[in-house]
Amino acid sequence: MKDTATGQQELSKFQNPELTAKGERRASVALNNPGTLWFNTGTLCNITCANCYIESSPTNDALVYITADEVSEYLDQIAQRRWPVTEIAFTGGEPFMNPQIVEMTRRALERGFEVLILTNAMRPMMRKRVRAGLLDLAANYRDKLTLRISVDHWGADLHDKERGKGSFAIMLQGMNWLRDNDITMTVAGRTVWGESEAQSRAGYARLFKENGYRIDAADPARTVLFPEMDETADVPEITESCWDILGKSPQSVMCASSRMVVKRKGAAKPAVLACTLLPYSPQFELGQTLQEAEGSVALNHPHCAKFCVLGGASCSA
């Protein structure tokens, strides 16, 4: 999903990083309190979802596997820049496709960070080597390790509509293994199904109870419900005056507290991005180091408005 002018509104909106289409000062967000550093482990995935914001698939290697040594370099930079980061998070693609995911997780945990891994809990996670690695990590760092499972809907039919026939059952096998080995789980779902939030959370609560999962469906941090991301949707641009109008603070937006590291295919080194949601947008690439990534971010994309400011969503725990 790349920045392309596919809708009429995109021909005028979200073009100038300083001004909106109406000529008003565009809102920007300063990096105020970096609490989470994300790593995209690579865009390869074991499945192809119907609506993947990053277009992950078994063949998409636009973002290649990042290595444990590259992760360590950024962990060093966190200390050098004195960023108050408490959480290291891994996303993909499917992180367990990356052969070094266990080692990079270990390195983050050894330095005292909490670690969040986003996964579909399917076959890559259930490989014998990966399971052995997770058990070892849990034995030493159980209270600091969390796996967030992508459960697009609490029912098999709609989940499989997004991820492919039989995906729900395979995912439950992985979640059951995590449950049986007392590895902390949270869940990420979608709000695209026409249900109210109360209906969605009630459905997830039933699923968790039926399977003995110790996940609180009512807690937005434990059961995260993400709005659908559509770059062609006609959404309002966020101006400097919007903060007061909406009763929100710039510091509530995700780019005030996080950055993401990716490695592009053919690149000699990883790059630091403003946002986990915009891996292909050049304007949100801030440089190769955390120091270069300390500047403000202009909210110059539909996702900034719909997902973060108006939707109030955040990828972090």
Coordinates of C-alpha atoms in Angstrom, one line a residue:
M1 CA 0.0 0.0 0.0
K2 CA 2.1 2.9 -1.3
D3 CA 1.4 6.7 -1.4
T4 CA -0.5 7.0 -4.7
A5 CA -3.1 9.5 -5.7
T6 CA -5.9 7.1 -6.3
G7 CA -8.8 9.3 -5.2
Q8 CA -9.8 12.9 -6.1
Q9 CA -9.3 14.0 -2.5
E10 CA -5.7 13.0 -2.6
L11 CA -5.0 15.4 -5.5
S12 CA -5.5 18.3 -3.1
K13 CA -5.3 17.0 0.4
F14 CA -2.2 15.7 2.2
Q15 CA 0.2 17.2 -0.3
N16 CA 2.0 20.0 1.5
P17 CA 3.6 19.0 4.8
E18 CA 3.2 22.6 6.1
L19 CA -0.3 23.6 4.8
T20 CA -3.6 21.8 4.3
A21 CA -5.5 22.0 1.0
K22 CA -7.4 25.0 2.6
G23 CA -4.2 26.8 3.4
E24 CA -4.3 26.3 7.1
R25 CA -1.3 25.4 9.2
R26 CA -1.0 21.6 9.3
A27 CA -0.6 20.0 12.7
S28 CA 2.7 18.4 13.5
V29 CA 3.8 16.2 16.4
A30 CA 7.0 16.4 18.3
L31 CA 8.8 13.4 19.7
N32 CA 8.1 14.1 23.3
N33 CA 8.5 10.9 25.3
P34 CA 9.7 7.9 23.2
G35 CA 8.5 4.9 25.0
T36 CA 8.4 2.3 22.2
L37 CA 10.9 1.5 19.5
W38 CA 9.5 -0.8 16.8
F39 CA 11.4 -3.1 14.5
N40 CA 9.8 -4.4 11.3
T41 CA 11.4 -7.8 11.0
G42 CA 10.5 -8.0 7.2
T43 CA 7.4 -8.0 5.1
L44 CA 7.5 -11.7 4.3
C45 CA 4.5 -13.6 5.8
N46 CA 3.2 -17.1 5.7
I47 CA -0.2 -15.9 4.5
T48 CA -1.7 -13.2 2.3
C49 CA -4.5 -11.3 4.0
A50 CA -7.3 -9.7 2.1
N51 CA -6.6 -6.2 3.6
C52 CA -3.0 -6.0 4.9
Y53 CA -1.9 -2.4 5.4
I54 CA 1.7 -3.4 4.6
E55 CA 0.9 -5.9 1.8
S56 CA 2.7 -8.7 3.6
S57 CA 2.7 -12.1 1.8
P58 CA 4.9 -15.1 1.1
T59 CA 6.5 -13.1 -1.7
N60 CA 6.8 -9.5 -0.6
D61 CA 10.3 -8.8 0.5
A62 CA 10.2 -5.0 0.1
L63 CA 11.3 -4.9 3.7
V64 CA 14.0 -7.5 4.2
Y65 CA 14.9 -9.4 7.4
I66 CA 16.5 -7.2 9.9
T67 CA 19.3 -8.9 11.9
A68 CA 19.9 -9.2 15.6
D69 CA 23.2 -7.2 15.3
E70 CA 21.3 -4.4 13.6
V71 CA 18.7 -4.4 16.4
S72 CA 21.6 -4.3 19.0
E73 CA 22.9 -1.2 17.3
Y74 CA 19.7 0.6 17.9
L75 CA 19.5 -0.6 21.4
D76 CA 22.9 1.0 21.9
Q77 CA 21.6 4.2 20.4
I78 CA 18.7 4.3 22.8
A79 CA 21.2 4.4 25.7
Q80 CA 23.4 6.9 23.9
R81 CA 20.5 9.3 23.2
R82 CA 19.0 8.6 26.6
W83 CA 15.6 7.9 25.2
P84 CA 13.3 6.8 28.0
V85 CA 12.2 3.7 26.0
T86 CA 10.7 0.9 28.0
E87 CA 9.3 -1.3 25.2
I88 CA 10.8 -2.9 22.2
A89 CA 8.2 -4.2 19.7
F90 CA 8.5 -6.4 16.7
T91 CA 6.1 -6.5 13.8
G92 CA 6.1 -7.7 10.2
G93 CA 5.2 -9.4 8.0
E94 CA 5.2 -12.3 10.4
P95 CA 8.0 -11.8 12.8
F96 CA 8.5 -15.5 13.4
M97 CA 9.4 -15.9 9.7
N98 CA 12.7 -14.0 10.5
P99 CA 15.2 -16.7 11.6
Q100 CA 16.8 -14.3 14.2
I101 CA 13.6 -13.3 15.9
V102 CA 14.3 -15.3 19.1
E103 CA 17.9 -13.9 19.3
M104 CA 16.8 -10.2 18.8
T105 CA 14.1 -10.7 21.4
R106 CA 16.6 -12.1 23.8
R107 CA 18.9 -9.1 23.3
A108 CA 16.1 -6.7 24.1
L109 CA 15.0 -8.6 27.2
E110 CA 18.6 -8.9 28.5
R111 CA 18.8 -5.1 28.5
G112 CA 15.7 -4.8 30.6
F113 CA 13.1 -3.8 28.0
E114 CA 9.6 -5.2 27.8
V115 CA 9.1 -6.9 24.5
L116 CA 5.9 -7.1 22.4
I117 CA 5.8 -9.4 19.4
L118 CA 2.9 -9.1 16.9
T119 CA 2.1 -12.5 15.4
N120 CA -0.6 -14.5 13.7
A121 CA 0.3 -17.5 16.0
M122 CA 0.3 -19.9 13.1
R123 CA 2.9 -22.3 11.7
P124 CA 6.0 -20.0 11.8
M125 CA 5.5 -19.5 15.6
M126 CA 4.9 -23.2 16.1
R127 CA 8.2 -24.5 14.5
K128 CA 10.1 -26.6 17.0
R129 CA 13.1 -24.3 17.1
V130 CA 10.9 -21.2 17.7
R131 CA 8.9 -22.9 20.4
A132 CA 12.0 -24.0 22.2
G133 CA 13.3 -20.4 22.0
L134 CA 10.1 -18.9 23.3
L135 CA 10.0 -21.4 26.2
D136 CA 13.6 -20.4 27.1
L137 CA 12.8 -16.7 26.9
A138 CA 9.6 -17.2 29.0
A139 CA 11.6 -19.1 31.7
N140 CA 13.9 -16.2 32.2
Y141 CA 11.8 -13.1 31.3
R142 CA 8.1 -14.2 31.6
D143 CA 6.9 -11.0 33.1
K144 CA 8.4 -8.9 30.3
L145 CA 7.4 -10.8 27.2
T146 CA 4.0 -10.4 25.5
L147 CA 2.7 -11.8 22.2
R148 CA -0.1 -9.9 20.5
I149 CA -2.2 -12.2 18.4
S150 CA -4.0 -11.0 15.3
V151 CA -7.6 -12.2 15.7
D152 CA -9.4 -10.3 13.1
H153 CA -12.8 -11.4 14.4
W154 CA -13.9 -13.5 17.3
G155 CA -15.7 -15.8 15.0
A156 CA -14.1 -18.2 12.6
D157 CA -16.0 -17.2 9.5
L158 CA -15.1 -13.6 9.4
H159 CA -11.5 -14.2 10.6
D160 CA -11.1 -16.7 7.8
K161 CA -12.6 -14.2 5.3
E162 CA -9.6 -12.0 6.0
R163 CA -6.9 -14.6 6.5
G164 CA -7.9 -17.6 4.5
K165 CA -10.0 -20.8 5.1
G166 CA -8.9 -22.7 8.1
S167 CA -6.7 -19.9 9.5
F168 CA -8.8 -19.5 12.7
A169 CA -8.4 -23.1 13.7
I170 CA -4.6 -23.0 13.1
M171 CA -4.4 -19.8 15.1
L172 CA -6.2 -21.3 18.0
Q173 CA -3.7 -24.1 18.1
G174 CA -0.9 -21.6 18.5
M175 CA -2.9 -19.6 21.2
N176 CA -3.6 -22.9 23.0
W177 CA 0.2 -23.6 23.1
L178 CA 0.9 -20.2 24.5
R179 CA -1.9 -20.6 27.1
D180 CA -0.6 -24.0 28.2
N181 CA 2.9 -22.6 28.6
D182 CA 1.8 -19.5 30.5
I183 CA 3.1 -17.0 27.9
T184 CA 1.3 -13.7 28.1
M185 CA -1.0 -13.0 25.2
T186 CA -3.0 -10.0 24.1
V187 CA -5.2 -9.7 21.0
A188 CA -5.5 -7.3 18.0
G189 CA -8.9 -7.2 16.2
R190 CA -10.6 -5.2 13.5
T191 CA -13.6 -2.9 13.7
V192 CA -14.6 -3.3 10.0
W193 CA -17.4 -5.9 10.6
G194 CA -20.3 -3.5 11.3
E195 CA -20.4 -4.4 15.0
S196 CA -20.5 -1.9 17.9
E197 CA -17.5 -1.9 20.2
A198 CA -19.6 -3.5 22.9
Q199 CA -20.7 -6.3 20.6
S200 CA -17.1 -6.9 19.5
R201 CA -15.8 -7.0 23.0
A202 CA -18.6 -9.4 24.1
G203 CA -17.7 -11.7 21.3
Y204 CA -14.0 -11.7 22.2
A205 CA -14.9 -12.3 25.8
R206 CA -16.8 -15.4 24.9
L207 CA -13.9 -16.7 22.8
F208 CA -11.4 -16.1 25.6
K209 CA -13.7 -17.8 28.2
E210 CA -14.4 -20.8 26.0
N211 CA -10.6 -21.4 25.5
G212 CA -9.3 -20.4 28.9
Y213 CA -7.3 -17.4 27.7
R214 CA -6.4 -15.0 30.4
I215 CA -7.1 -11.9 28.2
D216 CA -9.3 -9.1 29.3
A217 CA -11.7 -8.3 26.4
A218 CA -12.8 -5.1 28.1
D219 CA -9.3 -3.6 28.4
P220 CA -8.4 -1.6 25.2
A221 CA -4.7 -2.3 25.9
R222 CA -5.2 -6.1 26.1
T223 CA -7.8 -6.4 23.3
V224 CA -7.0 -3.7 20.8
L225 CA -9.6 -3.0 18.1
F226 CA -8.1 -1.2 15.1
P227 CA -10.0 0.9 12.6
E228 CA -9.6 -0.1 9.0
M229 CA -7.0 1.8 7.1
D230 CA -8.0 3.1 3.7
E231 CA -5.8 5.6 2.0
T232 CA -8.5 6.6 -0.5
A233 CA -11.1 7.4 2.2
D234 CA -12.1 11.1 2.3
V235 CA -10.9 12.2 5.7
P236 CA -10.3 15.7 7.1
E237 CA -6.8 17.1 7.4
I238 CA -5.6 17.9 10.9
T239 CA -4.8 21.5 11.5
E240 CA -3.1 23.2 14.4
S241 CA -6.4 24.4 15.7
C242 CA -7.9 20.9 15.6
W243 CA -6.2 20.0 18.9
D244 CA -8.4 22.4 20.9
I245 CA -11.5 21.6 18.8
L246 CA -11.1 17.9 19.4
G247 CA -10.0 18.3 22.9
K248 CA -6.8 16.3 22.2
S249 CA -3.1 16.7 22.8
P250 CA -0.4 16.2 20.2
Q251 CA 1.3 14.0 22.8
S252 CA -1.6 11.5 22.6
V253 CA -0.6 10.6 19.0
M254 CA 1.6 7.6 18.3
C255 CA 4.4 9.5 16.7
A256 CA 4.9 11.5 19.9
S257 CA 6.1 8.3 21.7
S258 CA 7.4 5.8 19.1
R259 CA 9.5 5.3 16.0
M260 CA 10.0 2.2 13.8
V261 CA 13.2 0.7 12.2
V262 CA 13.0 -1.0 8.8
K263 CA 15.5 -2.4 6.3
R264 CA 14.5 -1.8 2.7
K265 CA 15.5 -4.3 0.0
G266 CA 18.8 -3.3 -1.4
A267 CA 19.6 -0.8 1.4
A268 CA 23.0 -1.0 3.1
K269 CA 21.6 0.0 6.5
P270 CA 18.2 0.2 8.2
A271 CA 16.2 3.4 8.3
V272 CA 14.1 5.0 11.0
L273 CA 10.5 5.9 10.2
A274 CA 8.0 8.1 12.0
C275 CA 5.2 5.6 12.1
T276 CA 4.5 1.9 12.0
L277 CA 1.6 2.4 9.6
L278 CA 3.6 4.2 6.8
P279 CA 6.5 1.9 5.9
Y280 CA 6.5 2.9 2.2
S281 CA 6.0 6.6 2.4
P282 CA 9.3 8.5 1.7
Q283 CA 8.3 11.6 3.6
F284 CA 8.0 9.6 6.8
E285 CA 11.6 8.3 6.6
L286 CA 13.6 10.4 9.1
G287 CA 17.2 9.0 8.6
Q288 CA 19.3 6.1 9.6
T289 CA 19.8 7.0 13.3
L290 CA 17.7 7.7 16.3
Q291 CA 19.3 11.2 16.5
E292 CA 18.0 12.0 13.0
A293 CA 14.6 10.7 14.0
E294 CA 14.1 13.1 16.9
G295 CA 12.4 15.8 14.9
S296 CA 8.7 16.7 14.6
V297 CA 6.4 14.8 12.2
A298 CA 3.8 16.6 10.0
L299 CA 0.5 14.8 10.0
N300 CA 0.4 14.7 6.2
H301 CA -1.3 11.4 5.5
P302 CA -4.9 10.1 5.7
H303 CA -3.8 7.5 8.3
C304 CA -2.6 10.3 10.6
A305 CA -6.2 11.6 10.7
K306 CA -8.4 8.6 10.6
F307 CA -6.3 6.1 12.5
C308 CA -4.4 8.1 15.1
V309 CA -6.1 11.5 15.7
L310 CA -9.8 10.7 15.0
G311 CA -9.6 7.0 15.6
G312 CA -7.5 7.3 18.8
A313 CA -5.6 4.1 17.9
S314 CA -2.0 3.2 18.9
C315 CA 0.0 0.2 17.9
S316 CA 2.0 0.2 21.2
A317 CA 0.9 -1.7 24.3

